[in-house]
mmCIF file of C-alpha atoms in Angstrom:
data_model
loop_
_atom_site.group_PDB
_atom_site.id
_atom_site.type_symbol
_atom_site.label_atom_id
_atom_site.label_comp_id
_atom_site.label_asym_id
_atom_site.label_seq_id
_atom_site.Cartn_x
_atom_site.Cartn_y
_atom_site.Cartn_z
ATOM 1 C CA MET A 1 -94.046 3.884 -72.762
ATOM 2 C CA PRO A 2 -97.182 1.737 -72.954
ATOM 3 C CA THR A 3 -97.189 -1.134 -70.469
ATOM 4 C CA THR A 4 -97.623 -4.626 -71.882
ATOM 5 C CA PRO A 5 -96.919 -7.947 -70.163
ATOM 6 C CA ALA A 6 -93.494 -7.935 -71.836
ATOM 7 C CA THR A 7 -92.579 -4.353 -70.939
ATOM 8 C CA ALA A 8 -93.925 -4.710 -67.396
ATOM 9 C CA ALA A 9 -91.663 -7.706 -66.875
ATOM 10 C CA ASN A 10 -88.690 -5.685 -68.124
ATOM 11 C CA SER A 11 -89.112 -2.475 -66.134
ATOM 12 C CA SER A 12 -88.258 -1.577 -62.592
ATOM 13 C CA SER A 13 -90.632 0.018 -60.100
ATOM 14 C CA THR A 14 -87.693 1.056 -57.904
ATOM 15 C CA GLY A 15 -86.105 3.283 -60.549
ATOM 16 C CA THR A 16 -82.945 1.176 -60.704
ATOM 17 C CA ALA A 17 -81.768 -0.215 -64.012
ATOM 18 C CA GLU A 18 -82.499 -3.888 -64.407
ATOM 19 C CA ALA A 19 -80.679 -6.208 -66.771
ATOM 20 C CA ILE A 20 -82.247 -6.210 -70.234
ATOM 21 C CA MET A 21 -83.073 -9.755 -71.251
ATOM 22 C CA LEU A 22 -83.169 -11.065 -74.824
ATOM 23 C CA GLU A 23 -84.952 -14.063 -76.262
ATOM 24 C CA LEU A 24 -82.577 -16.818 -77.402
ATOM 25 C CA VAL A 25 -83.732 -18.828 -80.414
ATOM 26 C CA ASP A 26 -82.698 -21.839 -82.462
ATOM 27 C CA GLU A 27 -81.938 -21.746 -86.200
ATOM 28 C CA ASN A 28 -85.679 -21.897 -86.958
ATOM 29 C CA GLY A 29 -86.469 -18.913 -84.740
ATOM 30 C CA THR A 30 -88.048 -21.012 -81.989
ATOM 31 C CA THR A 31 -87.541 -19.586 -78.496
ATOM 32 C CA ILE A 32 -85.181 -21.709 -76.398
ATOM 33 C CA GLY A 33 -84.376 -19.413 -73.463
ATOM 34 C CA THR A 34 -83.188 -15.963 -72.441
ATOM 35 C CA ALA A 35 -79.877 -14.196 -71.874
ATOM 36 C CA GLU A 36 -78.754 -10.799 -70.613
ATOM 37 C CA LYS A 37 -78.265 -8.381 -73.524
ATOM 38 C CA LEU A 38 -74.526 -7.763 -73.226
ATOM 39 C CA ALA A 39 -73.779 -11.437 -72.547
ATOM 40 C CA ALA A 40 -75.686 -12.436 -75.688
ATOM 41 C CA HIS A 41 -73.467 -10.129 -77.762
ATOM 42 C CA GLN A 42 -70.110 -11.204 -76.325
ATOM 43 C CA ALA A 43 -68.058 -13.447 -78.612
ATOM 44 C CA PRO A 44 -68.901 -15.887 -80.028
ATOM 45 C CA GLY A 45 -72.436 -14.530 -79.525
ATOM 46 C CA GLN A 46 -75.689 -16.311 -78.724
ATOM 47 C CA LEU A 47 -78.376 -16.507 -81.398
ATOM 48 C CA HIS A 48 -81.200 -14.204 -80.327
ATOM 49 C CA ARG A 49 -84.320 -12.554 -81.713
ATOM 50 C CA ALA A 50 -84.009 -9.066 -83.181
ATOM 51 C CA PHE A 51 -85.877 -6.732 -85.528
ATOM 52 C CA SER A 52 -85.004 -4.149 -88.156
ATOM 53 C CA VAL A 53 -87.306 -1.387 -89.393
ATOM 54 C CA PHE A 54 -87.110 0.484 -92.709
ATOM 55 C CA LEU A 55 -89.356 3.538 -92.977
ATOM 56 C CA PHE A 56 -89.820 5.677 -96.079
ATOM 57 C CA ASP A 57 -91.301 9.089 -96.814
ATOM 58 C CA GLU A 58 -93.812 9.859 -99.576
ATOM 59 C CA GLN A 59 -90.938 10.373 -102.054
ATOM 60 C CA GLY A 60 -89.620 6.854 -101.440
ATOM 61 C CA ARG A 61 -86.604 8.019 -99.428
ATOM 62 C CA LEU A 62 -85.306 5.797 -96.625
ATOM 63 C CA LEU A 63 -85.026 7.206 -93.111
ATOM 64 C CA LEU A 64 -81.543 6.447 -91.770
ATOM 65 C CA GLN A 65 -80.265 7.049 -88.265
ATOM 66 C CA ARG A 66 -76.735 7.571 -87.015
ATOM 67 C CA ARG A 67 -76.430 5.759 -83.717
ATOM 68 C CA ALA A 68 -75.636 7.968 -80.724
ATOM 69 C CA LEU A 69 -72.005 8.135 -79.634
ATOM 70 C CA GLY A 70 -72.963 6.860 -76.166
ATOM 71 C CA LYS A 71 -74.235 3.505 -77.466
ATOM 72 C CA TYR A 72 -72.170 0.573 -76.169
ATOM 73 C CA HIS A 73 -72.506 -1.257 -79.492
ATOM 74 C CA SER A 74 -71.667 0.323 -82.868
ATOM 75 C CA PRO A 75 -71.727 3.956 -81.677
ATOM 76 C CA GLY A 76 -71.651 6.757 -84.222
ATOM 77 C CA VAL A 77 -72.347 4.615 -87.287
ATOM 78 C CA TRP A 78 -75.246 4.922 -89.720
ATOM 79 C CA SER A 79 -77.911 2.230 -89.833
ATOM 80 C CA ASN A 80 -81.494 1.535 -90.849
ATOM 81 C CA THR A 81 -84.422 3.474 -89.382
ATOM 82 C CA CYS A 82 -84.556 1.440 -86.180
ATOM 83 C CA CYS A 83 -83.320 -1.894 -84.919
ATOM 84 C CA GLY A 84 -83.389 -3.678 -81.612
ATOM 85 C CA HIS A 85 -84.607 -6.668 -79.661
ATOM 86 C CA PRO A 86 -88.050 -7.704 -78.470
ATOM 87 C CA TYR A 87 -88.350 -8.373 -74.764
ATOM 88 C CA PRO A 88 -88.899 -12.067 -73.996
ATOM 89 C CA GLY A 89 -92.527 -12.787 -74.856
ATOM 90 C CA GLU A 90 -92.999 -9.556 -76.828
ATOM 91 C CA ALA A 91 -94.116 -9.884 -80.453
ATOM 92 C CA PRO A 92 -91.468 -8.576 -82.893
ATOM 93 C CA PHE A 93 -94.064 -6.338 -84.593
ATOM 94 C CA ALA A 94 -94.969 -4.713 -81.256
ATOM 95 C CA ALA A 95 -91.286 -4.295 -80.361
ATOM 96 C CA ALA A 96 -90.529 -2.678 -83.719
ATOM 97 C CA ALA A 97 -93.344 -0.140 -83.306
ATOM 98 C CA ARG A 98 -92.398 0.505 -79.661
ATOM 99 C CA ARG A 99 -88.699 1.121 -80.304
ATOM 100 C CA THR A 100 -89.346 3.280 -83.378
ATOM 101 C CA TYR A 101 -91.459 5.546 -81.191
ATOM 102 C CA GLU A 102 -88.960 5.489 -78.295
ATOM 103 C CA GLU A 103 -85.953 6.278 -80.502
ATOM 104 C CA LEU A 104 -87.442 8.553 -83.160
ATOM 105 C CA GLY A 105 -90.716 9.849 -81.716
ATOM 106 C CA ILE A 106 -92.779 8.561 -84.634
ATOM 107 C CA SER A 107 -95.398 5.858 -85.004
ATOM 108 C CA PRO A 108 -94.865 3.982 -88.283
ATOM 109 C CA SER A 109 -97.696 3.933 -90.824
ATOM 110 C CA LEU A 110 -98.476 0.849 -92.920
ATOM 111 C CA LEU A 111 -95.897 -1.153 -90.963
ATOM 112 C CA ALA A 112 -95.718 -4.639 -92.478
ATOM 113 C CA GLU A 113 -93.630 -7.754 -92.027
ATOM 114 C CA ALA A 114 -90.896 -8.217 -94.628
ATOM 115 C CA GLY A 115 -89.510 -11.650 -93.735
ATOM 116 C CA THR A 116 -86.619 -12.749 -91.555
ATOM 117 C CA VAL A 117 -82.857 -13.060 -91.979
ATOM 118 C CA ARG A 118 -80.266 -14.861 -89.880
ATOM 119 C CA TYR A 119 -76.709 -13.539 -89.674
ATOM 120 C CA ASN A 120 -73.489 -13.527 -87.689
ATOM 121 C CA HIS A 121 -71.665 -10.171 -87.827
ATOM 122 C CA PRO A 122 -68.715 -9.467 -85.517
ATOM 123 C CA ASP A 123 -68.061 -5.787 -84.764
ATOM 124 C CA PRO A 124 -64.265 -5.298 -84.974
ATOM 125 C CA ALA A 125 -64.374 -2.022 -83.026
ATOM 126 C CA SER A 126 -66.101 -3.394 -79.918
ATOM 127 C CA GLY A 127 -65.390 -7.109 -80.181
ATOM 128 C CA LEU A 128 -69.131 -7.767 -79.815
ATOM 129 C CA VAL A 129 -71.003 -10.136 -82.109
ATOM 130 C CA GLU A 130 -74.421 -9.758 -83.731
ATOM 131 C CA GLN A 131 -75.662 -13.339 -83.850
ATOM 132 C CA GLU A 132 -79.275 -12.647 -84.760
ATOM 133 C CA PHE A 133 -82.517 -14.058 -86.097
ATOM 134 C CA ASN A 134 -83.864 -10.772 -87.398
ATOM 135 C CA HIS A 135 -87.514 -9.943 -88.161
ATOM 136 C CA LEU A 136 -87.770 -7.294 -90.898
ATOM 137 C CA PHE A 137 -90.432 -4.582 -91.181
ATOM 138 C CA VAL A 138 -91.115 -1.873 -93.750
ATOM 139 C CA GLY A 139 -93.483 1.084 -93.519
ATOM 140 C CA MET A 140 -93.953 4.811 -93.844
ATOM 141 C CA ALA A 141 -92.667 7.722 -91.757
ATOM 142 C CA GLN A 142 -95.417 10.322 -92.006
ATOM 143 C CA GLU A 143 -94.656 12.343 -88.873
ATOM 144 C CA GLN A 144 -91.838 14.710 -87.979
ATOM 145 C CA VAL A 145 -88.890 12.886 -86.442
ATOM 146 C CA ARG A 146 -88.248 13.777 -82.784
ATOM 147 C CA ALA A 147 -85.195 11.652 -82.033
ATOM 148 C CA ASP A 148 -84.037 10.780 -78.511
ATOM 149 C CA PRO A 149 -80.437 12.117 -78.399
ATOM 150 C CA GLU A 150 -79.360 9.288 -76.093
ATOM 151 C CA GLU A 151 -80.252 6.818 -78.847
ATOM 152 C CA VAL A 152 -79.855 8.725 -82.109
ATOM 153 C CA GLY A 153 -77.106 11.158 -83.090
ATOM 154 C CA GLU A 154 -78.571 12.242 -86.436
ATOM 155 C CA THR A 155 -81.184 11.270 -89.018
ATOM 156 C CA ALA A 156 -81.408 11.634 -92.789
ATOM 157 C CA PHE A 157 -83.834 10.707 -95.565
ATOM 158 C CA VAL A 158 -81.946 9.322 -98.567
ATOM 159 C CA THR A 159 -82.754 8.067 -102.031
ATOM 160 C CA ALA A 160 -81.331 4.739 -103.200
ATOM 161 C CA ALA A 161 -78.601 6.599 -105.116
ATOM 162 C CA GLU A 162 -77.762 8.808 -102.142
ATOM 163 C CA LEU A 163 -77.515 5.729 -99.931
ATOM 164 C CA THR A 164 -74.982 4.145 -102.281
ATOM 165 C CA GLU A 165 -72.869 7.324 -102.166
ATOM 166 C CA ARG A 166 -73.166 7.683 -98.381
ATOM 167 C CA HIS A 167 -72.372 4.003 -97.784
ATOM 168 C CA ALA A 168 -69.142 4.376 -99.767
ATOM 169 C CA ARG A 169 -67.844 7.221 -97.579
ATOM 170 C CA ALA A 170 -69.403 6.870 -94.115
ATOM 171 C CA PRO A 171 -69.278 4.056 -91.546
ATOM 172 C CA PHE A 172 -72.406 1.887 -91.375
ATOM 173 C CA SER A 173 -73.430 -0.839 -88.954
ATOM 174 C CA ALA A 174 -72.037 -4.298 -89.712
ATOM 175 C CA TRP A 175 -75.536 -5.687 -90.240
ATOM 176 C CA PHE A 176 -76.953 -2.879 -92.399
ATOM 177 C CA MET A 177 -76.428 -4.305 -95.895
ATOM 178 C CA THR A 178 -77.549 -7.786 -94.818
ATOM 179 C CA VAL A 179 -80.899 -6.550 -93.485
ATOM 180 C CA LEU A 180 -81.394 -4.073 -96.346
ATOM 181 C CA ASP A 181 -80.812 -6.722 -99.003
ATOM 182 C CA ALA A 182 -83.165 -9.151 -97.244
ATOM 183 C CA ALA A 183 -85.892 -6.481 -97.021
ATOM 184 C CA ARG A 184 -85.552 -5.225 -100.625
ATOM 185 C CA PRO A 185 -88.500 -7.193 -102.108
ATOM 186 C CA ALA A 186 -90.893 -5.700 -99.537
ATOM 187 C CA ILE A 187 -89.255 -2.262 -99.906
ATOM 188 C CA ARG A 188 -89.822 -2.338 -103.690
ATOM 189 C CA GLU A 189 -93.429 -3.352 -103.148
ATOM 190 C CA LEU A 190 -93.948 -0.418 -100.759
ATOM 191 C CA THR A 191 -92.067 2.301 -102.663
ATOM 192 C CA GLY A 192 -92.747 1.229 -106.274
ATOM 193 C CA PRO A 193 -90.307 0.632 -109.113
ATOM 194 C CA GLY A 194 -89.527 4.323 -109.639
ATOM 195 C CA ALA A 195 -87.823 4.694 -106.249
ATOM 196 C CA GLY A 196 -84.885 2.542 -107.350
ATOM 197 C CA TRP A 197 -84.688 0.191 -104.376
#
């Protein structure tokens, strides 16, 4: 992983796992502090910065991932291409590109900002809460996916119609439809009207 001021501050030289810190924000997305990752997600949840990435292939199909079964939050459910949290002080764009590479082994092409969305989604299965100010990004996946099995259980490229069918029969993350709907204008601009998004 490339070392930046943000990643250097969030890695350990001793090889021991350090607490992952998130950036707490107010309703306008202004940073107001930090909190440990799990603590920020425990009910009722603390509003924190997050990102969601939507990558598409040349046919306008969305790359989905099924979260690995070992994930502490929302394991085994389908979700958008990549989502996560910037380290404190890390730009959301840089975090989105970093985590997409870490999880899926690809560097997004034409990655562009697609707005922000704020939501509060409890996860009934875990009791954790997604209280997030989420930065949205859309782009292209033009490399072969090489997913990290500790992060990703499975991937699939789907058309808009296939997503509707899959969403009706398979479990998806609590936040998926909220972030997808918020990103749709940018998705349509990227994929064109014929893709059906």
